[in-house]
Amino acid sequence: TISEYVETHLVSQAKTLLSTTALTVKQIAQAAGFDHANSFSRTFRRASGMTPLQYRQHKAGKTSKPR
């Protein structure tokens, strides 16, 4: 659906920002168009299987593997 496409696109943008910038999760949520970091985190987790912080740590090599 269109909403799934939009969600996938926003999460993809967020993944890029999480792995290439030092922006906070709240700043990334706002950049992705979310009003609240909590709703962004729920959406991100649903789409990727991990929280934004877990994703950032994984990309930085601080965790062994994603769930």
PDB file of C-alpha atoms in Angstrom:
ATOM      1  CA  THR A   1       0.000   0.000   0.000  1.00  0.00           C
ATOM      2  CA  ILE A   2       0.992   3.612  -0.237  1.00  0.00           C
ATOM      3  CA  SER A   3       1.364   3.883   3.530  1.00  0.00           C
ATOM      4  CA  GLU A   4       3.735   0.898   3.571  1.00  0.00           C
ATOM      5  CA  TYR A   5       5.785   2.481   0.803  1.00  0.00           C
ATOM      6  CA  VAL A   6       6.006   5.782   2.676  1.00  0.00           C
ATOM      7  CA  GLU A   7       6.926   3.994   5.914  1.00  0.00           C
ATOM      8  CA  THR A   8       9.644   2.007   4.129  1.00  0.00           C
ATOM      9  CA  HIS A   9      11.035   5.180   2.581  1.00  0.00           C
ATOM     10  CA  LEU A  10      11.054   7.078   5.882  1.00  0.00           C
ATOM     11  CA  VAL A  11      12.723   4.200   7.724  1.00  0.00           C
ATOM     12  CA  SER A  12      15.328   3.948   4.965  1.00  0.00           C
ATOM     13  CA  GLN A  13      16.121   7.653   5.344  1.00  0.00           C
ATOM     14  CA  ALA A  14      16.298   7.238   9.114  1.00  0.00           C
ATOM     15  CA  LYS A  15      18.715   4.313   8.777  1.00  0.00           C
ATOM     16  CA  THR A  16      21.012   6.482   6.696  1.00  0.00           C
ATOM     17  CA  LEU A  17      20.897   9.296   9.251  1.00  0.00           C
ATOM     18  CA  LEU A  18      21.431   6.894  12.156  1.00  0.00           C
ATOM     19  CA  SER A  19      24.507   5.380  10.559  1.00  0.00           C
ATOM     20  CA  THR A  20      26.081   8.543   9.144  1.00  0.00           C
ATOM     21  CA  THR A  21      25.299  11.352  11.594  1.00  0.00           C
ATOM     22  CA  ALA A  22      25.406  12.101  15.294  1.00  0.00           C
ATOM     23  CA  LEU A  23      21.861  13.480  15.283  1.00  0.00           C
ATOM     24  CA  THR A  24      19.702  12.385  18.195  1.00  0.00           C
ATOM     25  CA  VAL A  25      16.828   9.972  17.643  1.00  0.00           C
ATOM     26  CA  LYS A  26      14.454  12.861  18.307  1.00  0.00           C
ATOM     27  CA  GLN A  27      16.126  14.973  15.619  1.00  0.00           C
ATOM     28  CA  ILE A  28      15.999  12.086  13.159  1.00  0.00           C
ATOM     29  CA  ALA A  29      12.329  11.489  13.972  1.00  0.00           C
ATOM     30  CA  GLN A  30      11.584  15.130  13.197  1.00  0.00           C
ATOM     31  CA  ALA A  31      13.623  15.004   9.984  1.00  0.00           C
ATOM     32  CA  ALA A  32      11.658  11.917   8.913  1.00  0.00           C
ATOM     33  CA  GLY A  33       8.385  13.727   9.502  1.00  0.00           C
ATOM     34  CA  PHE A  34       7.284  12.234  12.810  1.00  0.00           C
ATOM     35  CA  ASP A  35       5.743  14.474  15.453  1.00  0.00           C
ATOM     36  CA  HIS A  36       6.994  12.310  18.319  1.00  0.00           C
ATOM     37  CA  ALA A  37      10.128  10.237  18.801  1.00  0.00           C
ATOM     38  CA  ASN A  38       8.054   7.464  20.403  1.00  0.00           C
ATOM     39  CA  SER A  39       5.912   6.923  17.318  1.00  0.00           C
ATOM     40  CA  PHE A  40       9.044   7.028  15.176  1.00  0.00           C
ATOM     41  CA  SER A  41      10.707   4.402  17.377  1.00  0.00           C
ATOM     42  CA  ARG A  42       7.656   2.115  17.194  1.00  0.00           C
ATOM     43  CA  THR A  43       7.506   2.440  13.415  1.00  0.00           C
ATOM     44  CA  PHE A  44      11.247   1.902  13.075  1.00  0.00           C
ATOM     45  CA  ARG A  45      11.142  -1.202  15.268  1.00  0.00           C
ATOM     46  CA  ARG A  46       8.170  -2.640  13.387  1.00  0.00           C
ATOM     47  CA  ALA A  47       9.958  -2.127  10.056  1.00  0.00           C
ATOM     48  CA  SER A  48      13.480  -3.176  11.038  1.00  0.00           C
ATOM     49  CA  GLY A  49      13.162  -5.473  14.040  1.00  0.00           C
ATOM     50  CA  MET A  50      15.243  -3.238  16.288  1.00  0.00           C
ATOM     51  CA  THR A  51      15.058   0.159  17.921  1.00  0.00           C
ATOM     52  CA  PRO A  52      16.805   3.139  16.346  1.00  0.00           C
ATOM     53  CA  LEU A  53      19.448   3.031  19.094  1.00  0.00           C
ATOM     54  CA  GLN A  54      20.045  -0.688  18.573  1.00  0.00           C
ATOM     55  CA  TYR A  55      20.393  -0.071  14.837  1.00  0.00           C
ATOM     56  CA  ARG A  56      22.912   2.730  15.402  1.00  0.00           C
ATOM     57  CA  GLN A  57      24.941   0.567  17.798  1.00  0.00           C
ATOM     58  CA  HIS A  58      24.872  -2.353  15.378  1.00  0.00           C
ATOM     59  CA  LYS A  59      26.099  -0.173  12.511  1.00  0.00           C
ATOM     60  CA  ALA A  60      28.841   1.222  14.740  1.00  0.00           C
ATOM     61  CA  GLY A  61      29.963  -2.324  15.494  1.00  0.00           C
ATOM     62  CA  LYS A  62      28.965  -2.197  19.153  1.00  0.00           C
ATOM     63  CA  THR A  63      26.597  -5.170  18.981  1.00  0.00           C
ATOM     64  CA  SER A  64      27.055  -8.573  17.472  1.00  0.00           C
ATOM     65  CA  LYS A  65      24.004  -8.853  15.226  1.00  0.00           C
ATOM     66  CA  PRO A  66      20.470  -7.610  14.770  1.00  0.00           C
ATOM     67  CA  ARG A  67      17.512  -9.650  15.877  1.00  0.00           C
TER      68      ARG A  67
END
